[in-house]
Amino acid sequence: MTVPAPVPDMPALFEVEDALRSGGVGMGAAEFHGAVCGWVAGGGATDGRDWLSRVTADPAAEPPAAGSVLDRLRAASVAQLEDREFGFDLLLADASASLGERSESLFEWCRGFLGGFGLATGARPPLSEEGQEALADLARLATATAQDEGDEEDEDALAEIEEFVRVAVLLLHGDCALGP
């Protein structure tokens, strides 16, 4: 019996924000992580040096150094999506942030995911009926606007939406990256 390789640690949100800012990448950490995950879920290759330019659709993007924050984010994202134990997590604002900040972080993540997924799959991805529905739901979330305040019910709803997004991404990854 083979033991699966350990999943690399995901860099912290602030580390990714700093790396993106210093690298001149014009998106925040949540959106960028969504784009990387969308690219991978859509079957895009991330093992070449040009993966950053492909994910961001910026041919001038400098390849991240091996072991850098962005390279570690890529490696952790790929490993999590391929983890048979479903250990995939979204890189979002943490629990100490306001409900509005966490909601906006999730919606930004979804926008990034759609961009990366579209770049990887093109106009007609090979989706199951469930995958088509999941992609449509992610598109609706990407257009949502966060509320500044909320109550316990809103907190519960956000947790359910995060779990839905996580499962939808795994489904789409299964359809496009694992299915073929």
mmCIF file of C-alpha atoms in Angstrom, residues 26-103:
data_model
loop_
_atom_site.group_PDB
_atom_site.id
_atom_site.type_symbol
_atom_site.label_atom_id
_atom_site.label_comp_id
_atom_site.label_asym_id
_atom_site.label_seq_id
_atom_site.Cartn_x
_atom_site.Cartn_y
_atom_site.Cartn_z
ATOM 1 C CA GLY A 26 -3.152 43.108 -10.260
ATOM 2 C CA MET A 27 -5.375 40.996 -8.036
ATOM 3 C CA GLY A 28 -5.777 40.177 -4.378
ATOM 4 C CA ALA A 29 -4.885 36.897 -2.718
ATOM 5 C CA ALA A 30 -8.400 35.412 -2.668
ATOM 6 C CA GLU A 31 -9.015 36.229 -6.336
ATOM 7 C CA PHE A 32 -5.565 34.936 -7.292
ATOM 8 C CA HIS A 33 -6.065 31.677 -5.411
ATOM 9 C CA GLY A 34 -9.427 31.318 -7.142
ATOM 10 C CA ALA A 35 -7.733 31.865 -10.524
ATOM 11 C CA VAL A 36 -5.063 29.258 -9.785
ATOM 12 C CA CYS A 37 -7.708 26.765 -8.650
ATOM 13 C CA GLY A 38 -9.880 27.542 -11.685
ATOM 14 C CA TRP A 39 -6.924 26.966 -13.992
ATOM 15 C CA VAL A 40 -6.092 23.652 -12.317
ATOM 16 C CA ALA A 41 -9.744 22.530 -12.117
ATOM 17 C CA GLY A 42 -10.113 23.286 -15.818
ATOM 18 C CA GLY A 43 -7.186 21.032 -16.650
ATOM 19 C CA GLY A 44 -4.563 23.744 -17.123
ATOM 20 C CA ALA A 45 -0.963 22.677 -16.618
ATOM 21 C CA THR A 46 0.918 24.265 -13.718
ATOM 22 C CA ASP A 47 4.178 22.399 -13.976
ATOM 23 C CA GLY A 48 5.830 24.696 -16.525
ATOM 24 C CA ARG A 49 7.705 27.886 -15.704
ATOM 25 C CA ASP A 50 5.049 29.918 -17.535
ATOM 26 C CA TRP A 51 2.144 28.898 -15.301
ATOM 27 C CA LEU A 52 1.762 32.400 -13.807
ATOM 28 C CA SER A 53 1.484 34.072 -17.207
ATOM 29 C CA ARG A 54 -1.133 31.506 -18.216
ATOM 30 C CA VAL A 55 -3.209 31.859 -15.036
ATOM 31 C CA THR A 56 -3.152 35.662 -15.171
ATOM 32 C CA ALA A 57 -3.346 35.906 -18.999
ATOM 33 C CA ASP A 58 -0.318 38.199 -18.805
ATOM 34 C CA PRO A 59 2.491 37.079 -21.115
ATOM 35 C CA ALA A 60 4.861 39.531 -19.391
ATOM 36 C CA ALA A 61 4.390 37.947 -15.956
ATOM 37 C CA GLU A 62 7.719 36.822 -14.545
ATOM 38 C CA PRO A 63 7.818 33.170 -13.486
ATOM 39 C CA PRO A 64 7.859 32.827 -9.694
ATOM 40 C CA ALA A 65 11.034 31.405 -8.211
ATOM 41 C CA ALA A 66 10.895 27.799 -7.069
ATOM 42 C CA GLY A 67 9.855 27.715 -3.421
ATOM 43 C CA SER A 68 8.544 31.314 -3.466
ATOM 44 C CA VAL A 69 5.203 32.184 -1.884
ATOM 45 C CA LEU A 70 3.373 32.021 -5.216
ATOM 46 C CA ASP A 71 5.065 28.768 -6.166
ATOM 47 C CA ARG A 72 4.111 27.278 -2.781
ATOM 48 C CA LEU A 73 0.511 28.461 -3.292
ATOM 49 C CA ARG A 74 0.440 26.756 -6.697
ATOM 50 C CA ALA A 75 1.885 23.520 -5.324
ATOM 51 C CA ALA A 76 -0.483 23.452 -2.341
ATOM 52 C CA SER A 77 -3.498 24.194 -4.557
ATOM 53 C CA VAL A 78 -2.647 21.415 -7.009
ATOM 54 C CA ALA A 79 -2.040 18.942 -4.174
ATOM 55 C CA GLN A 80 -5.260 19.881 -2.385
ATOM 56 C CA LEU A 81 -7.363 19.505 -5.531
ATOM 57 C CA GLU A 82 -5.834 16.087 -6.144
ATOM 58 C CA ASP A 83 -6.129 14.983 -2.502
ATOM 59 C CA ARG A 84 -8.296 11.890 -2.273
ATOM 60 C CA GLU A 85 -9.294 12.903 1.263
ATOM 61 C CA PHE A 86 -10.949 16.079 -0.097
ATOM 62 C CA GLY A 87 -8.575 18.340 1.850
ATOM 63 C CA PHE A 88 -9.222 21.294 -0.463
ATOM 64 C CA ASP A 89 -9.562 24.719 1.190
ATOM 65 C CA LEU A 90 -10.217 28.193 -0.134
ATOM 66 C CA LEU A 91 -7.714 30.946 0.681
ATOM 67 C CA LEU A 92 -10.043 33.577 2.126
ATOM 68 C CA ALA A 93 -10.106 36.333 4.729
ATOM 69 C CA ASP A 94 -9.860 34.702 8.154
ATOM 70 C CA ALA A 95 -12.543 34.348 10.811
ATOM 71 C CA SER A 96 -11.452 37.535 12.615
ATOM 72 C CA ALA A 97 -12.488 39.662 9.605
ATOM 73 C CA SER A 98 -15.984 41.115 9.419
ATOM 74 C CA LEU A 99 -18.798 39.222 7.732
ATOM 75 C CA GLY A 100 -18.657 41.729 4.870
ATOM 76 C CA GLU A 101 -14.911 41.240 4.370
ATOM 77 C CA ARG A 102 -15.224 37.466 4.442
ATOM 78 C CA SER A 103 -18.174 37.520 2.040
#
